[in-house]
mmCIF file of C-alpha atoms in Angstrom:
data_model
loop_
_atom_site.group_PDB
_atom_site.id
_atom_site.type_symbol
_atom_site.label_atom_id
_atom_site.label_comp_id
_atom_site.label_asym_id
_atom_site.label_seq_id
_atom_site.Cartn_x
_atom_site.Cartn_y
_atom_site.Cartn_z
ATOM 1 C CA MET Q 849 6.664 -1.665 27.200
ATOM 2 C CA PRO Q 850 4.748 -1.476 23.795
ATOM 3 C CA LEU Q 851 1.059 -2.109 23.946
ATOM 4 C CA LEU Q 852 1.227 -4.299 20.877
ATOM 5 C CA THR Q 853 3.769 -6.831 20.663
ATOM 6 C CA VAL Q 854 4.492 -9.422 17.847
ATOM 7 C CA ARG Q 855 3.315 -12.156 20.301
ATOM 8 C CA SER Q 856 -0.001 -10.532 20.975
ATOM 9 C CA LEU Q 857 -0.510 -9.813 17.240
ATOM 10 C CA ASN Q 858 0.229 -13.553 16.386
ATOM 11 C CA PHE Q 859 -2.345 -14.489 19.093
ATOM 12 C CA LEU Q 860 -4.930 -12.264 17.433
ATOM 13 C CA ILE Q 861 -4.133 -13.740 13.981
ATOM 14 C CA GLU Q 862 -4.591 -17.338 15.344
ATOM 15 C CA ASN Q 863 -7.684 -16.779 17.510
ATOM 16 C CA CYS Q 864 -9.572 -14.110 15.638
ATOM 17 C CA PRO Q 865 -8.910 -14.024 11.937
ATOM 18 C CA LEU Q 866 -8.441 -10.442 11.193
ATOM 19 C CA ARG Q 867 -10.258 -8.530 8.506
ATOM 20 C CA SER Q 868 -8.423 -5.327 9.186
ATOM 21 C CA LEU Q 869 -4.940 -4.464 10.490
ATOM 22 C CA LYS Q 870 -3.910 -0.912 10.998
ATOM 23 C CA ILE Q 871 -0.710 -0.266 12.845
ATOM 24 C CA GLY Q 872 1.466 2.867 12.664
ATOM 25 C CA ARG Q 873 5.002 2.690 13.102
ATOM 26 C CA PHE Q 874 5.336 -0.895 14.087
ATOM 27 C CA SER Q 875 9.021 -1.391 13.531
ATOM 28 C CA ASP Q 876 9.042 -4.869 15.276
ATOM 29 C CA LEU Q 877 6.968 -6.354 12.530
ATOM 30 C CA THR Q 878 8.794 -9.235 10.772
ATOM 31 C CA ASP Q 879 8.356 -11.588 7.832
ATOM 32 C CA ALA Q 880 7.178 -14.332 10.032
ATOM 33 C CA THR Q 881 4.207 -12.281 11.318
ATOM 34 C CA VAL Q 882 3.307 -11.011 7.928
ATOM 35 C CA ASN Q 883 3.434 -14.476 6.441
ATOM 36 C CA HIS Q 884 1.499 -15.827 9.378
ATOM 37 C CA LEU Q 885 -1.198 -13.136 8.580
ATOM 38 C CA ALA Q 886 -1.199 -14.137 4.914
ATOM 39 C CA LEU Q 887 -1.733 -17.733 5.893
ATOM 40 C CA ASN Q 888 -4.444 -17.221 8.601
ATOM 41 C CA CYS Q 889 -6.254 -14.254 7.379
ATOM 42 C CA PRO Q 890 -7.078 -14.677 3.615
ATOM 43 C CA ASP Q 891 -10.103 -12.460 3.956
ATOM 44 C CA LEU Q 892 -8.008 -9.522 5.119
ATOM 45 C CA GLU Q 893 -9.550 -6.341 3.720
ATOM 46 C CA GLN Q 894 -7.355 -3.706 5.286
ATOM 47 C CA PHE Q 895 -3.605 -3.786 5.669
ATOM 48 C CA GLU Q 896 -2.088 -0.588 6.950
ATOM 49 C CA VAL Q 897 1.452 -0.662 8.470
ATOM 50 C CA THR Q 898 4.005 2.001 8.209
ATOM 51 C CA GLN Q 899 7.717 2.035 8.794
ATOM 52 C CA ALA Q 900 7.892 -1.788 9.063
ATOM 53 C CA LYS Q 901 11.456 -1.921 7.692
ATOM 54 C CA LYS Q 902 12.151 -5.449 8.931
ATOM 55 C CA VAL Q 903 9.546 -6.948 6.511
ATOM 56 C CA SER Q 904 10.956 -8.093 3.254
ATOM 57 C CA VAL Q 905 9.523 -7.701 -0.332
ATOM 58 C CA ALA Q 906 8.852 -11.496 -0.474
ATOM 59 C CA ALA Q 907 6.577 -11.328 2.660
ATOM 60 C CA ILE Q 908 4.715 -8.290 1.284
ATOM 61 C CA LEU Q 909 4.236 -10.139 -2.013
ATOM 62 C CA ASN Q 910 2.963 -13.241 -0.208
ATOM 63 C CA LEU Q 911 0.347 -10.986 1.636
ATOM 64 C CA ILE Q 912 -0.868 -9.339 -1.477
ATOM 65 C CA GLN Q 913 -1.164 -12.664 -3.312
ATOM 66 C CA SER Q 914 -2.801 -14.448 -0.363
ATOM 67 C CA CYS Q 915 -5.436 -11.804 0.461
ATOM 68 C CA PRO Q 916 -7.505 -11.154 -2.655
ATOM 69 C CA SER Q 917 -10.056 -9.135 -0.807
ATOM 70 C CA LEU Q 918 -7.703 -6.277 0.114
ATOM 71 C CA SER Q 919 -9.544 -2.825 -0.308
ATOM 72 C CA VAL Q 920 -7.237 -0.594 1.737
ATOM 73 C CA LEU Q 921 -3.514 -0.883 1.515
ATOM 74 C CA ASN Q 922 -0.971 1.415 3.161
ATOM 75 C CA LEU Q 923 2.756 0.662 2.522
ATOM 76 C CA SER Q 924 4.107 4.013 3.603
ATOM 77 C CA TYR Q 925 7.685 4.659 4.654
ATOM 78 C CA MET Q 926 8.842 1.137 3.754
ATOM 79 C CA PRO Q 927 11.936 1.791 1.781
ATOM 80 C CA GLN Q 928 12.097 -1.780 0.680
ATOM 81 C CA ILE Q 929 9.017 -1.244 -1.576
ATOM 82 C CA GLU Q 930 9.989 -1.778 -5.215
ATOM 83 C CA ASP Q 931 8.447 -2.437 -8.648
ATOM 84 C CA THR Q 932 7.672 -6.108 -7.994
ATOM 85 C CA VAL Q 933 5.414 -5.045 -4.989
ATOM 86 C CA LEU Q 934 3.586 -2.367 -7.102
ATOM 87 C CA ASN Q 935 3.257 -4.877 -10.062
ATOM 88 C CA ALA Q 936 1.721 -7.530 -7.528
ATOM 89 C CA VAL Q 937 -0.784 -4.869 -6.336
ATOM 90 C CA ALA Q 938 -1.687 -4.200 -9.842
ATOM 91 C CA LYS Q 939 -2.147 -8.033 -10.604
ATOM 92 C CA HIS Q 940 -3.590 -9.277 -7.410
ATOM 93 C CA ALA Q 941 -5.326 -6.471 -5.504
ATOM 94 C CA THR Q 942 -8.159 -6.029 -7.907
ATOM 95 C CA THR Q 943 -10.642 -5.088 -5.149
ATOM 96 C CA LEU Q 944 -8.410 -2.238 -3.966
ATOM 97 C CA ARG Q 945 -10.198 0.985 -3.256
ATOM 98 C CA SER Q 946 -7.731 3.003 -1.238
ATOM 99 C CA LEU Q 947 -3.981 3.177 -1.671
ATOM 100 C CA LYS Q 948 -1.458 4.917 0.357
ATOM 101 C CA LEU Q 949 2.239 5.060 -0.676
ATOM 102 C CA SER Q 950 5.008 7.299 0.863
ATOM 103 C CA ALA Q 951 8.723 7.623 0.413
ATOM 104 C CA LEU Q 952 9.163 5.068 -2.500
ATOM 105 C CA TYR Q 953 12.677 5.248 -3.742
ATOM 106 C CA LYS Q 954 12.952 2.007 -5.702
ATOM 107 C CA THR Q 955 9.996 2.342 -8.109
ATOM 108 C CA THR Q 956 9.904 3.246 -11.768
ATOM 109 C CA LEU Q 957 7.311 4.671 -14.075
ATOM 110 C CA SER Q 958 6.553 1.162 -15.422
ATOM 111 C CA SER Q 959 5.127 -0.070 -12.143
ATOM 112 C CA VAL Q 960 3.075 3.163 -11.832
ATOM 113 C CA GLN Q 961 1.747 2.347 -15.303
ATOM 114 C CA ALA Q 962 0.704 -1.147 -14.271
ATOM 115 C CA LEU Q 963 -1.110 0.250 -11.211
ATOM 116 C CA GLY Q 964 -2.956 2.734 -13.293
ATOM 117 C CA ALA Q 965 -3.910 0.196 -16.004
ATOM 118 C CA SER Q 966 -5.281 -2.147 -13.349
ATOM 119 C CA LEU Q 967 -6.722 0.155 -10.595
ATOM 120 C CA GLY Q 968 -7.110 3.508 -12.380
ATOM 121 C CA LEU Q 969 -10.872 3.066 -12.719
ATOM 122 C CA THR Q 970 -11.559 1.597 -9.273
ATOM 123 C CA LEU Q 971 -9.523 3.516 -6.743
ATOM 124 C CA THR Q 972 -11.558 6.009 -4.696
ATOM 125 C CA ALA Q 973 -8.733 7.176 -2.429
ATOM 126 C CA LEU Q 974 -5.147 7.847 -3.393
ATOM 127 C CA HIS Q 975 -2.618 9.182 -0.826
ATOM 128 C CA LEU Q 976 0.917 9.786 -2.218
ATOM 129 C CA GLU Q 977 3.600 11.394 0.038
ATOM 130 C CA ALA Q 978 7.304 12.106 -0.498
ATOM 131 C CA TRP Q 979 7.500 10.163 -3.761
ATOM 132 C CA GLU Q 980 10.355 11.776 -5.615
ATOM 133 C CA ARG Q 981 9.608 10.071 -9.005
ATOM 134 C CA MET Q 982 5.878 11.014 -8.981
ATOM 135 C CA ASP Q 983 5.687 13.601 -11.624
ATOM 136 C CA ASP Q 984 3.065 14.798 -14.042
ATOM 137 C CA THR Q 985 3.475 11.851 -16.463
ATOM 138 C CA ALA Q 986 3.331 9.342 -13.597
ATOM 139 C CA LEU Q 987 0.209 10.953 -12.146
ATOM 140 C CA ARG Q 988 -1.505 11.050 -15.551
ATOM 141 C CA THR Q 989 -0.655 7.352 -15.879
ATOM 142 C CA LEU Q 990 -1.890 6.404 -12.472
ATOM 143 C CA ILE Q 991 -5.133 8.381 -12.488
ATOM 144 C CA VAL Q 992 -6.996 7.489 -15.723
ATOM 145 C CA PRO Q 993 -9.890 9.340 -17.351
ATOM 146 C CA ASN Q 994 -13.339 8.408 -15.980
ATOM 147 C CA ASN Q 995 -11.926 7.423 -12.641
ATOM 148 C CA GLN Q 996 -13.860 6.961 -9.332
ATOM 149 C CA LEU Q 997 -11.367 8.926 -7.291
ATOM 150 C CA ARG Q 998 -12.963 10.950 -4.532
ATOM 151 C CA VAL Q 999 -9.767 11.584 -2.402
ATOM 152 C CA LEU Q 1000 -6.474 12.670 -3.767
ATOM 153 C CA GLN Q 1001 -3.684 13.611 -1.280
ATOM 154 C CA LEU Q 1002 -0.398 14.727 -2.697
ATOM 155 C CA LYS Q 1003 2.135 15.692 -0.058
ATOM 156 C CA ASP Q 1004 5.843 16.468 -0.910
ATOM 157 C CA CYS Q 1005 5.291 15.216 -4.417
ATOM 158 C CA ASN Q 1006 7.250 18.306 -5.755
ATOM 159 C CA ASN Q 1007 7.392 17.156 -9.301
ATOM 160 C CA VAL Q 1008 3.566 17.306 -9.744
ATOM 161 C CA THR Q 1009 2.144 20.416 -11.028
ATOM 162 C CA ALA Q 1010 -1.173 22.057 -10.353
ATOM 163 C CA GLN Q 1011 -1.970 21.756 -14.103
ATOM 164 C CA ALA Q 1012 -1.659 17.896 -14.010
ATOM 165 C CA VAL Q 1013 -3.653 17.597 -10.855
ATOM 166 C CA GLY Q 1014 -6.388 19.682 -12.555
ATOM 167 C CA GLU Q 1015 -6.232 17.482 -15.695
ATOM 168 C CA VAL Q 1016 -6.687 14.231 -13.791
ATOM 169 C CA LEU Q 1017 -9.378 15.457 -11.649
ATOM 170 C CA ALA Q 1018 -11.456 16.975 -14.517
#
């Protein structure tokens, strides 16, 4: 029996409005719970959930738009993530300082450009993993000159060269 269930998570959301939710590999997470979180926890600052494949793009968009104080966001190993989500992060998550994205297959350079234009100066931690479309151009777009970046993790981003990393960190 899992230690955390959807029922116990909903109880926490209703009785103790959360500021931070960090759950790895929570495959039972659904739209209903994410929407419940967005409605009841507008002061949420940290949302880190991986492999939540039952959560739709619409629910993620609702959370991002409803929680303007997000400073840490992890949307790793969620194959449903697409440009609309990254564009919403760029538009609504203006207090974001740490971003983790992994295994994104439905995103394009234009959404990376939107992230860079919006968050490029404020991100202090960026973790990118297994993002096939992340290349030198995308990295240069995401990490702008005069950035505040203190942590950069690139794992299995095989189209990024050491030269580009050196340039963005200079």
